Coordinates of C-alpha atoms and ligand atoms in Angstrom, one line a residue:
M1 CA 97.6 -56.0 -37.8
Q2 CA 97.7 -58.7 -40.3
R3 CA 98.9 -57.0 -43.4
A4 CA 100.8 -53.8 -44.1
L5 CA 98.9 -51.1 -46.0
K6 CA 100.0 -51.2 -49.6
P7 CA 100.5 -47.9 -51.4
S8 CA 98.2 -49.1 -54.2
A9 CA 95.3 -49.3 -51.7
L10 CA 95.5 -45.5 -51.5
V11 CA 95.0 -44.8 -55.2
P12 CA 91.9 -45.5 -57.3
R13 CA 91.0 -49.0 -58.2
G14 CA 92.9 -50.5 -61.1
F15 CA 96.2 -48.6 -60.6
V16 CA 99.5 -49.4 -58.9
V17 CA 101.9 -46.9 -57.4
D18 CA 105.2 -46.4 -59.2
G19 CA 106.6 -43.8 -56.9
T20 CA 105.8 -40.7 -54.9
S21 CA 107.4 -37.2 -54.5
S22 CA 106.7 -33.9 -52.8
D23 CA 105.6 -30.8 -54.6
G24 CA 105.6 -28.1 -52.0
P25 CA 102.7 -28.8 -49.7
G26 CA 101.3 -31.3 -52.2
L27 CA 102.0 -34.9 -52.9
V28 CA 102.6 -36.3 -56.4
I29 CA 101.9 -40.0 -56.9
A30 CA 103.0 -41.7 -60.1
V31 CA 100.7 -44.5 -61.0
R32 CA 100.2 -46.9 -63.9
P33 CA 97.2 -49.1 -64.9
V34 CA 97.2 -52.7 -63.8
S35 CA 95.4 -54.0 -66.9
R36 CA 97.5 -55.0 -69.9
T37 CA 94.7 -54.3 -72.3
S38 CA 92.1 -51.7 -73.0
K39 CA 88.8 -51.8 -75.0
C40 CA 88.6 -49.9 -78.2
P41 CA 85.7 -47.3 -77.8
G42 CA 84.7 -47.9 -81.5
C43 CA 84.4 -51.7 -81.8
K44 CA 84.7 -52.8 -78.1
T45 CA 87.5 -55.2 -79.0
N46 CA 90.3 -55.6 -76.4
S47 CA 93.7 -54.6 -77.6
E48 CA 97.1 -55.1 -76.0
R49 CA 99.3 -53.7 -78.7
V50 CA 100.6 -50.4 -77.2
H51 CA 101.3 -47.6 -79.6
S52 CA 102.8 -45.1 -77.2
R53 CA 102.6 -43.7 -73.7
Y54 CA 101.7 -40.3 -72.3
H55 CA 101.1 -38.6 -68.9
R56 CA 97.8 -37.6 -67.5
R57 CA 97.8 -35.3 -64.5
L58 CA 94.8 -35.6 -62.3
A59 CA 93.6 -34.2 -59.0
D60 CA 92.7 -36.9 -56.4
L61 CA 91.4 -36.9 -52.9
P62 CA 93.8 -35.4 -50.3
L63 CA 96.0 -37.7 -48.3
A64 CA 96.9 -37.0 -44.7
G65 CA 96.0 -33.4 -45.1
R66 CA 98.0 -32.9 -48.3
P67 CA 96.5 -32.3 -51.7
V68 CA 97.3 -35.1 -54.1
R69 CA 98.1 -35.0 -57.8
L70 CA 98.2 -38.3 -59.7
V71 CA 100.4 -38.7 -62.7
V72 CA 99.0 -41.6 -64.7
V73 CA 101.1 -43.2 -67.3
A74 CA 98.4 -43.9 -69.8
R75 CA 98.7 -45.6 -73.2
R76 CA 97.6 -45.3 -76.7
F77 CA 96.7 -48.6 -78.3
H78 CA 96.4 -49.9 -81.8
C79 CA 93.0 -51.3 -82.8
D80 CA 93.6 -54.3 -84.9
A81 CA 89.9 -55.2 -85.6
V82 CA 89.5 -55.5 -89.3
L83 CA 86.2 -53.7 -89.6
C84 CA 87.0 -50.9 -87.1
G85 CA 87.6 -47.5 -88.5
R86 CA 89.9 -46.5 -85.6
R87 CA 93.5 -47.2 -85.9
I88 CA 94.6 -45.8 -82.6
F89 CA 92.7 -45.1 -79.4
V90 CA 93.6 -43.8 -76.0
E91 CA 93.3 -46.0 -73.0
R92 CA 89.9 -46.1 -71.4
F93 CA 89.4 -46.7 -67.7
D94 CA 86.3 -47.6 -65.7
Q95 CA 83.8 -44.7 -65.8
D96 CA 83.4 -44.7 -62.1
V97 CA 87.2 -44.5 -61.6
L98 CA 88.4 -42.2 -64.2
A99 CA 86.3 -40.6 -67.0
P100 CA 87.9 -40.0 -70.3
W101 CA 89.4 -36.4 -70.5
A102 CA 88.6 -35.9 -66.8
R103 CA 91.0 -33.7 -64.8
R104 CA 89.8 -35.2 -61.5
T105 CA 89.4 -38.8 -60.4
A106 CA 85.8 -39.9 -60.2
R107 CA 85.9 -40.2 -56.4
L108 CA 87.1 -36.5 -56.1
D109 CA 84.5 -35.4 -58.7
H110 CA 81.8 -37.1 -56.6
I111 CA 82.8 -35.1 -53.5
V112 CA 83.0 -31.9 -55.4
H113 CA 79.6 -32.5 -56.9
H114 CA 78.1 -33.0 -53.4
L115 CA 79.9 -29.9 -52.0
G116 CA 78.4 -28.0 -54.9
L117 CA 74.9 -29.4 -54.3
A118 CA 75.0 -28.7 -50.6
L119 CA 76.7 -25.3 -50.5
G120 CA 76.6 -23.8 -53.9
G121 CA 79.5 -22.2 -55.8
R122 CA 81.3 -19.7 -53.6
P123 CA 80.7 -21.1 -50.1
G124 CA 81.4 -24.6 -51.6
A125 CA 84.7 -23.5 -53.1
S126 CA 85.9 -21.9 -49.8
F127 CA 85.0 -25.0 -47.9
A128 CA 86.7 -27.2 -50.5
R129 CA 89.9 -25.2 -49.9
R130 CA 89.8 -26.1 -46.2
L131 CA 89.3 -29.7 -47.2
M132 CA 92.4 -29.5 -49.5
L133 CA 90.2 -30.1 -52.5
P134 CA 91.6 -27.9 -55.3
V135 CA 88.4 -26.6 -57.0
S136 CA 87.3 -23.1 -57.9
N137 CA 83.8 -21.6 -57.6
D138 CA 83.2 -22.0 -61.3
T139 CA 84.4 -25.6 -61.3
L140 CA 82.0 -26.5 -58.6
L141 CA 79.1 -25.0 -60.5
R142 CA 80.3 -26.7 -63.7
V143 CA 80.4 -30.1 -62.0
V144 CA 76.9 -29.6 -60.6
R145 CA 75.7 -28.6 -64.0
R146 CA 77.4 -31.4 -65.9
R147 CA 76.1 -34.1 -63.6
G148 CA 72.6 -32.7 -64.0
S149 CA 69.5 -33.5 -61.9
P150 CA 69.4 -37.0 -60.5
R151 CA 66.6 -39.0 -61.8
F152 CA 63.6 -39.2 -59.6
V153 CA 61.4 -42.1 -58.8
P154 CA 58.2 -41.7 -60.9
P155 CA 55.8 -40.1 -58.4
T156 CA 52.2 -41.2 -57.6
V157 CA 51.1 -38.3 -55.4
V158 CA 52.4 -34.8 -56.3
G159 CA 51.9 -31.3 -55.0
I160 CA 52.2 -28.4 -57.5
D161 CA 52.5 -24.7 -56.8
D162 CA 54.2 -21.6 -58.0
W163 CA 57.2 -19.9 -56.4
A164 CA 58.8 -16.5 -57.0
W165 CA 62.1 -16.3 -58.9
R166 CA 62.0 -12.7 -58.1
R167 CA 59.1 -11.4 -56.0
N168 CA 56.2 -10.1 -58.1
Q169 CA 58.3 -10.3 -61.2
R170 CA 59.0 -13.8 -62.3
Y171 CA 57.5 -17.1 -61.2
G172 CA 58.3 -20.7 -61.7
T173 CA 56.5 -23.9 -60.8
I174 CA 57.6 -26.5 -58.2
V175 CA 56.5 -30.1 -58.2
C176 CA 57.0 -32.2 -55.1
D177 CA 56.6 -35.9 -54.6
L178 CA 54.4 -35.8 -51.5
E179 CA 55.0 -39.4 -50.6
R180 CA 58.8 -39.1 -50.6
R181 CA 58.7 -35.5 -49.4
K182 CA 61.0 -34.4 -52.1
T183 CA 61.1 -31.7 -54.8
I184 CA 61.3 -33.5 -58.1
A185 CA 61.0 -30.7 -60.7
L186 CA 61.3 -27.0 -61.2
L187 CA 59.6 -25.6 -64.2
P188 CA 60.6 -22.2 -65.7
D189 CA 57.2 -20.5 -65.5
R190 CA 53.7 -21.0 -64.1
E191 CA 51.9 -21.4 -67.4
P192 CA 49.3 -24.1 -67.4
A193 CA 50.7 -25.4 -70.7
T194 CA 54.1 -25.9 -69.1
A195 CA 52.7 -27.8 -66.1
E196 CA 50.5 -29.8 -68.4
G197 CA 53.5 -30.9 -70.5
W198 CA 55.4 -32.1 -67.4
L199 CA 52.4 -33.9 -65.9
S200 CA 51.6 -35.7 -69.2
D201 CA 55.0 -37.4 -69.0
Q202 CA 54.0 -38.9 -65.7
P203 CA 50.8 -40.8 -66.5
Q204 CA 51.2 -42.9 -63.3
I205 CA 50.3 -39.9 -61.1
E206 CA 47.1 -40.6 -59.1
V207 CA 46.8 -37.5 -56.9
V208 CA 47.6 -33.9 -57.7
A209 CA 47.4 -31.4 -54.8
R210 CA 47.2 -27.9 -56.2
D211 CA 46.1 -24.3 -55.2
R212 CA 42.7 -22.9 -56.1
G213 CA 43.9 -20.5 -58.7
G214 CA 42.6 -22.6 -61.6
G215 CA 45.7 -22.7 -63.8
Y216 CA 47.1 -25.9 -62.3
A217 CA 43.7 -27.4 -62.0
L218 CA 43.3 -27.0 -65.8
A219 CA 46.7 -28.5 -66.5
A220 CA 46.0 -31.5 -64.3
T221 CA 42.6 -32.1 -65.8
R222 CA 44.0 -32.1 -69.3
A223 CA 47.2 -34.0 -68.6
L224 CA 45.8 -36.5 -66.1
P225 CA 42.0 -36.8 -66.5
R226 CA 41.8 -39.8 -64.2
A227 CA 43.9 -38.4 -61.3
T228 CA 42.2 -37.0 -58.2
Q229 CA 42.8 -33.4 -57.7
V230 CA 43.0 -32.1 -54.1
A231 CA 42.4 -28.4 -53.4
D232 CA 45.1 -27.0 -51.1
R233 CA 43.7 -26.9 -47.6
W234 CA 45.8 -23.8 -46.6
H235 CA 44.3 -21.9 -49.5
L236 CA 40.8 -23.1 -48.7
M237 CA 41.2 -21.8 -45.2
E238 CA 42.5 -18.5 -46.5
N239 CA 39.7 -18.2 -49.1
A240 CA 37.2 -18.8 -46.3
S241 CA 38.6 -16.0 -44.2
R242 CA 38.6 -13.7 -47.2
A243 CA 35.0 -14.6 -47.8
F244 CA 34.1 -13.3 -44.3
L245 CA 36.1 -10.1 -44.9
D246 CA 34.0 -9.6 -48.1
A247 CA 30.8 -10.2 -46.1
V248 CA 31.9 -7.5 -43.7
R249 CA 32.7 -5.1 -46.6
K250 CA 29.3 -5.7 -48.1
S251 CA 27.7 -4.8 -44.7
M252 CA 29.6 -1.7 -43.9
R253 CA 26.6 0.6 -44.3
L254 CA 24.6 -1.4 -41.8
I255 CA 27.7 -1.7 -39.5
R256 CA 28.1 2.1 -39.4
S257 CA 24.6 2.7 -38.3
A258 CA 24.8 -0.2 -35.8
I259 CA 27.9 1.2 -34.1
G260 CA 26.2 4.6 -33.8
A261 CA 27.4 7.0 -31.2
A262 CA 27.4 4.5 -28.3
T263 CA 31.1 3.8 -28.4
I264 CA 33.9 6.1 -27.4
N265 CA 35.7 6.4 -30.7
P266 CA 39.5 6.4 -29.9
D267 CA 40.2 8.0 -33.3
L268 CA 38.5 11.2 -32.2
L269 CA 40.8 11.6 -29.2
T270 CA 44.2 13.1 -29.5
A271 CA 47.4 11.1 -28.9
A272 CA 47.9 12.0 -25.3
E273 CA 44.3 11.3 -24.5
R274 CA 44.4 8.0 -26.3
I275 CA 47.3 6.8 -24.1
Q276 CA 45.3 7.9 -21.1
Y277 CA 42.2 6.2 -22.4
E278 CA 44.1 2.9 -23.1
G279 CA 45.6 3.0 -19.7
Y280 CA 42.1 3.4 -18.3
L281 CA 40.8 0.5 -20.3
H282 CA 43.8 -1.5 -19.2
R283 CA 43.2 -0.8 -15.5
E284 CA 39.5 -1.5 -15.9
E285 CA 40.3 -4.9 -17.4
A286 CA 42.7 -5.7 -14.6
N287 CA 40.2 -4.6 -12.0
A288 CA 37.5 -6.7 -13.6
A289 CA 39.7 -9.8 -13.7
I290 CA 40.7 -9.4 -10.1
L291 CA 37.2 -8.9 -8.9
G292 CA 36.0 -11.8 -11.0
L293 CA 38.5 -14.2 -9.4
A294 CA 37.6 -12.9 -5.9
K295 CA 33.9 -13.5 -6.6
N296 CA 34.8 -17.1 -7.4
A297 CA 36.4 -17.3 -3.9
V298 CA 40.0 -17.5 -5.3
A299 CA 42.5 -16.6 -2.5
I300 CA 44.5 -13.4 -2.8
K301 CA 47.8 -15.3 -3.1
E302 CA 46.4 -17.2 -6.1
I303 CA 45.0 -14.1 -7.7
V304 CA 48.5 -12.5 -7.5
R305 CA 49.9 -15.6 -9.1
R306 CA 47.4 -15.8 -11.9
T307 CA 47.2 -12.1 -12.8
G308 CA 50.8 -11.2 -12.2
H309 CA 49.7 -8.0 -10.3
S310 CA 51.3 -7.1 -7.0
R311 CA 49.7 -8.1 -3.7
G312 CA 49.2 -4.5 -2.8
L313 CA 47.4 -3.7 -6.0
V314 CA 45.1 -6.7 -5.6
R315 CA 44.2 -5.7 -2.1
K316 CA 43.5 -2.1 -3.2
V317 CA 41.2 -3.3 -5.9
L318 CA 39.3 -5.7 -3.6
R319 CA 38.8 -2.8 -1.1
G320 CA 37.3 -0.7 -3.9
Q321 CA 40.1 1.9 -3.8
R322 CA 41.1 1.7 -7.4
S323 CA 38.2 2.6 -9.7
D324 CA 39.2 5.5 -11.8
V325 CA 37.2 7.5 -14.2
F326 CA 38.4 8.4 -17.6
R327 CA 39.1 12.1 -17.8
V328 CA 40.4 14.0 -20.7
R329 CA 43.4 16.0 -19.8
E330 CA 42.2 19.6 -19.8
S331 CA 42.7 20.6 -16.2
S332 CA 45.2 23.4 -16.8
L333 CA 43.0 24.8 -19.6
E334 CA 39.8 24.6 -17.6
L335 CA 39.8 28.3 -16.5
H336 CA 40.3 29.4 -20.1
L337 CA 37.9 27.2 -22.0
Q338 CA 35.2 29.7 -22.3
W339 CA 37.7 32.3 -23.8
L340 CA 39.1 29.6 -26.1
D341 CA 35.6 28.7 -27.4
E342 CA 34.9 32.3 -28.2
Q343 CA 38.2 32.7 -30.1
W344 CA 37.4 29.5 -32.0
A345 CA 34.0 30.7 -32.9
A346 CA 35.5 34.0 -34.1
G347 CA 37.8 32.0 -36.4
Q348 CA 41.1 32.1 -34.5
R349 CA 42.1 28.5 -34.9
N350 CA 45.9 28.5 -34.8
G351 CA 47.0 26.6 -31.7
A352 CA 50.4 28.4 -31.4
E353 CA 48.8 31.8 -31.7
L354 CA 46.1 31.0 -29.2
W355 CA 48.8 29.8 -26.8
R356 CA 50.7 33.1 -27.2
R357 CA 47.6 35.1 -26.4
L358 CA 46.8 32.9 -23.4
K359 CA 50.3 33.3 -22.1
R360 CA 49.8 37.1 -22.1
Q361 CA 46.7 36.5 -19.9
G362 CA 48.8 34.6 -17.4
F363 CA 48.3 31.0 -18.7
R364 CA 51.4 28.9 -17.5
G365 CA 50.9 25.7 -19.4
C366 CA 52.9 24.7 -22.4
A367 CA 52.0 25.2 -26.1
R368 CA 51.3 21.5 -26.6
V369 CA 48.3 21.6 -24.3
V370 CA 46.7 24.3 -26.4
S371 CA 47.6 22.9 -29.8
E372 CA 46.2 19.5 -28.7
W373 CA 43.0 21.2 -27.7
A374 CA 42.8 22.9 -31.1
S375 CA 43.4 19.7 -33.0
R376 CA 40.7 18.0 -31.0
R377 CA 38.3 20.7 -31.9
R378 CA 39.2 20.4 -35.5
R379 CA 38.7 16.6 -35.5
A380 CA 35.4 16.9 -33.7
E381 CA 34.1 19.3 -36.3
K382 CA 35.3 17.2 -39.2
A383 CA 33.7 14.1 -37.7
D384 CA 30.5 16.1 -37.5
G385 CA 28.6 14.4 -34.7
A386 CA 26.5 11.5 -35.9
L387 CA 29.0 10.2 -38.5
N388 CA 31.6 8.7 -36.1
R389 CA 34.5 7.1 -37.9
T390 CA 34.0 3.3 -37.9
P391 CA 37.0 0.9 -37.9
S392 CA 38.0 -0.5 -41.2
S393 CA 36.3 -3.6 -42.6
R394 CA 39.6 -5.6 -42.0
T395 CA 39.6 -4.5 -38.4
I396 CA 36.0 -5.4 -37.9
A397 CA 36.5 -8.8 -39.5
R398 CA 39.4 -9.4 -37.1
L399 CA 37.6 -8.2 -34.0
M400 CA 34.6 -10.4 -34.9
T401 CA 36.7 -13.5 -35.2
I402 CA 39.3 -13.3 -32.5
S403 CA 38.6 -14.7 -29.0
R404 CA 36.3 -12.5 -26.8
D405 CA 39.0 -12.5 -24.1
A406 CA 41.4 -10.7 -26.5
L407 CA 39.1 -7.8 -27.0
S408 CA 39.5 -4.5 -25.1
K409 CA 36.4 -3.0 -23.5
A410 CA 35.8 -0.6 -26.3
E411 CA 36.2 -3.3 -28.9
S412 CA 33.8 -5.5 -27.1
V413 CA 31.2 -2.7 -27.2
T414 CA 31.8 -2.3 -30.9
V415 CA 31.5 -6.0 -31.6
A416 CA 28.3 -6.3 -29.5
A417 CA 26.7 -3.4 -31.4
I418 CA 27.5 -5.0 -34.8
E419 CA 26.2 -8.4 -33.6
R420 CA 22.9 -6.8 -32.5
G421 CA 22.5 -4.7 -35.6
V422 CA 23.7 -7.0 -38.4
P423 CA 22.5 -10.6 -37.7
L424 CA 23.3 -11.8 -41.3
L425 CA 27.0 -11.1 -40.6
V426 CA 26.8 -13.2 -37.4
E427 CA 25.4 -16.0 -39.6
A428 CA 28.2 -15.5 -42.1
R429 CA 30.7 -15.8 -39.3
E430 CA 29.1 -19.1 -38.1
L431 CA 29.1 -20.5 -41.6
I432 CA 32.8 -19.7 -42.1
A433 CA 33.7 -21.2 -38.7
E434 CA 31.7 -24.3 -39.6
F435 CA 33.5 -24.6 -42.9
Q436 CA 36.9 -24.4 -41.4
A437 CA 35.9 -26.9 -38.7
M438 CA 34.7 -29.2 -41.5
V439 CA 38.1 -29.1 -43.2
R440 CA 39.9 -29.6 -39.9
K441 CA 37.7 -32.5 -38.8
K442 CA 37.4 -34.0 -42.3
S443 CA 33.7 -34.3 -42.0
L444 CA 32.6 -34.4 -45.7
A445 CA 29.0 -35.3 -44.8
D446 CA 28.5 -31.7 -43.6
L447 CA 29.4 -30.2 -47.0
E448 CA 26.1 -30.5 -48.8
P449 CA 23.9 -29.0 -46.0
W450 CA 26.5 -26.3 -45.5
L451 CA 26.4 -25.3 -49.2
V452 CA 22.7 -24.9 -49.1
R453 CA 22.8 -22.5 -46.2
A454 CA 25.9 -20.7 -47.4
R455 CA 24.5 -20.0 -50.8
A456 CA 21.7 -18.0 -49.2
N457 CA 24.0 -15.9 -47.1
L458 CA 26.5 -13.1 -47.5
V459 CA 29.2 -15.7 -48.3
A460 CA 27.3 -17.0 -51.3
S461 CA 30.1 -16.3 -53.8
F462 CA 32.6 -18.3 -51.8
A463 CA 30.1 -21.1 -51.6
N464 CA 29.5 -20.9 -55.4
G465 CA 33.3 -21.2 -55.9
I466 CA 33.3 -24.4 -53.8
V467 CA 30.5 -25.8 -55.9
K468 CA 32.5 -25.2 -59.1
D469 CA 35.6 -26.9 -57.6
K470 CA 33.6 -29.4 -55.6
A471 CA 35.5 -32.6 -56.4
A472 CA 38.8 -31.1 -55.4
V473 CA 37.4 -29.5 -52.3
S474 CA 35.8 -32.7 -51.2
A475 CA 39.1 -34.4 -51.7
A476 CA 40.8 -31.7 -49.6
I477 CA 38.4 -32.5 -46.8
T478 CA 38.9 -36.3 -47.0
S479 CA 42.3 -36.8 -48.4
P480 CA 45.4 -37.0 -46.3
W481 CA 47.4 -35.2 -49.0
S482 CA 47.9 -31.4 -48.9
N483 CA 50.2 -28.9 -50.4
G484 CA 51.4 -27.8 -46.9
Q485 CA 54.5 -29.8 -47.6
T486 CA 55.1 -28.0 -50.9
E487 CA 55.2 -24.7 -49.0
G488 CA 57.9 -26.1 -46.9
Q489 CA 59.9 -27.2 -50.0
I490 CA 59.5 -23.7 -51.4
T491 CA 61.1 -22.3 -48.3
K492 CA 64.0 -24.6 -48.8
L493 CA 64.2 -23.6 -52.5
K494 CA 64.4 -19.9 -51.5
L495 CA 67.2 -20.7 -49.1
V496 CA 69.2 -22.4 -51.8
K497 CA 68.5 -19.6 -54.3
R498 CA 69.8 -17.1 -51.9
Q499 CA 73.0 -19.0 -51.4
M500 CA 73.6 -18.9 -55.1
Y501 CA 74.2 -15.2 -55.2
G502 CA 72.1 -14.5 -58.2
R503 CA 73.7 -17.2 -60.3
G504 CA 70.5 -19.1 -59.9
K505 CA 70.0 -20.5 -63.4
L506 CA 67.1 -23.0 -63.4
D507 CA 69.2 -26.1 -64.2
L508 CA 71.7 -25.3 -61.4
L509 CA 68.9 -24.5 -59.0
Q510 CA 67.1 -27.7 -60.0
A511 CA 70.3 -29.8 -59.6
R512 CA 70.9 -28.3 -56.2
V513 CA 67.4 -28.5 -54.9
I514 CA 66.6 -32.0 -56.2
G515 CA 70.1 -33.4 -55.8
A516 CA 70.9 -32.2 -52.3
R517 CA 69.6 -34.8 -49.9
Ligands
LIG1 ZN1 88.3 -50.7 -82.7

């Protein structure tokens, strides 16, 4: 070691240590400024004529695990400049060492600020205690607020979207710099005028990625008429899926008649039967899979590995010993069905009452069997034969678009019936799939021919929407920029908001989200 550590090296720049003392767990360090002069804040003239001295007490960074309090012997100076209105001024230090009127040194304030940015008020304060930094919850938030949002580099490519202050109640707008992957502004609402105001202050922006709602498109067009707008790809994909759902909705009448009575409608079966029925489908599927593999000359051992079924079961299936027939559970009622039918026809439709009477005739089954029979009868009557209940349009849209392998047997039958009966819907599905592939593969050349076909199909209104927003949609297909990143920033924002325990005023939130890096 060449030189001993001087005490003055431990205190902020520009001060020397006069002495130290203990104050309970803390350390008190008396310091005085090195400089003999100070600059008058009014006229910037240096003065060395001291008027008086006074003590400033300041918190500083902890030292060896002990909180530190500095006692600065500061001075008041006379200003002797002839034209200066000030007669006396208090000593000024470097802003980045000690701000006027500050109660913490700048280096402590800096750490406090970053604690506040990273953790927020309450968690920040409790962490600060562990670090021997004497700050309260409110102080932390005040520091974050006072220091404000750091300036951002003027962006060239931005993503703009809304985010919920409070779900379904209050919305704000978030602006991200997509090149630097940073949030750069939070606006208090999602009014186009507010976004327009912000965007007009940033005339250098060349690309604006935005949703397809229209509000931000309008704002961007007005504020930055020369900028390229990019429709958000995620929203485009979602709009496309929704367009197919709409096509299904429009076709429900055709779908109903196409499905007809060919399918076993699980809705018409009671709960117990449905479980049985699903078990049956499940077994049938397993059997089919095993048999299919065997047909392709796959060895038993390999079939066991691929399907996860036991060796015994695979053998059984291959020997044809496991093909079961779906049977509604009525066996215990079988002897009494005729009597039950007569009662039903005579108007006796209370399951519990029927069971009591059956019991008197020697029936030994439980009440549930009878009440299930009764509810099945009721359902069957309500459904009234021909008008089988069809799955919802949402379900049909899903069944028609998921992989064939994921469909159960009954679902496959339903989908096949729809495909046979409603060819326009099959075309709509192809169009939507092509559109999504176009976005994924960035093949803009396909857009025009696609639009021609789509406008003649069930998805015409989706296609017309694309035509209206064509420049931005084309940009979405070709441009590397997308709002996907903005979604990620919104997730971060929500996290920060939650940490703030409802004290999330916009300026604080902004300071924390934009400042915390
Ligand atoms: Zn002066």
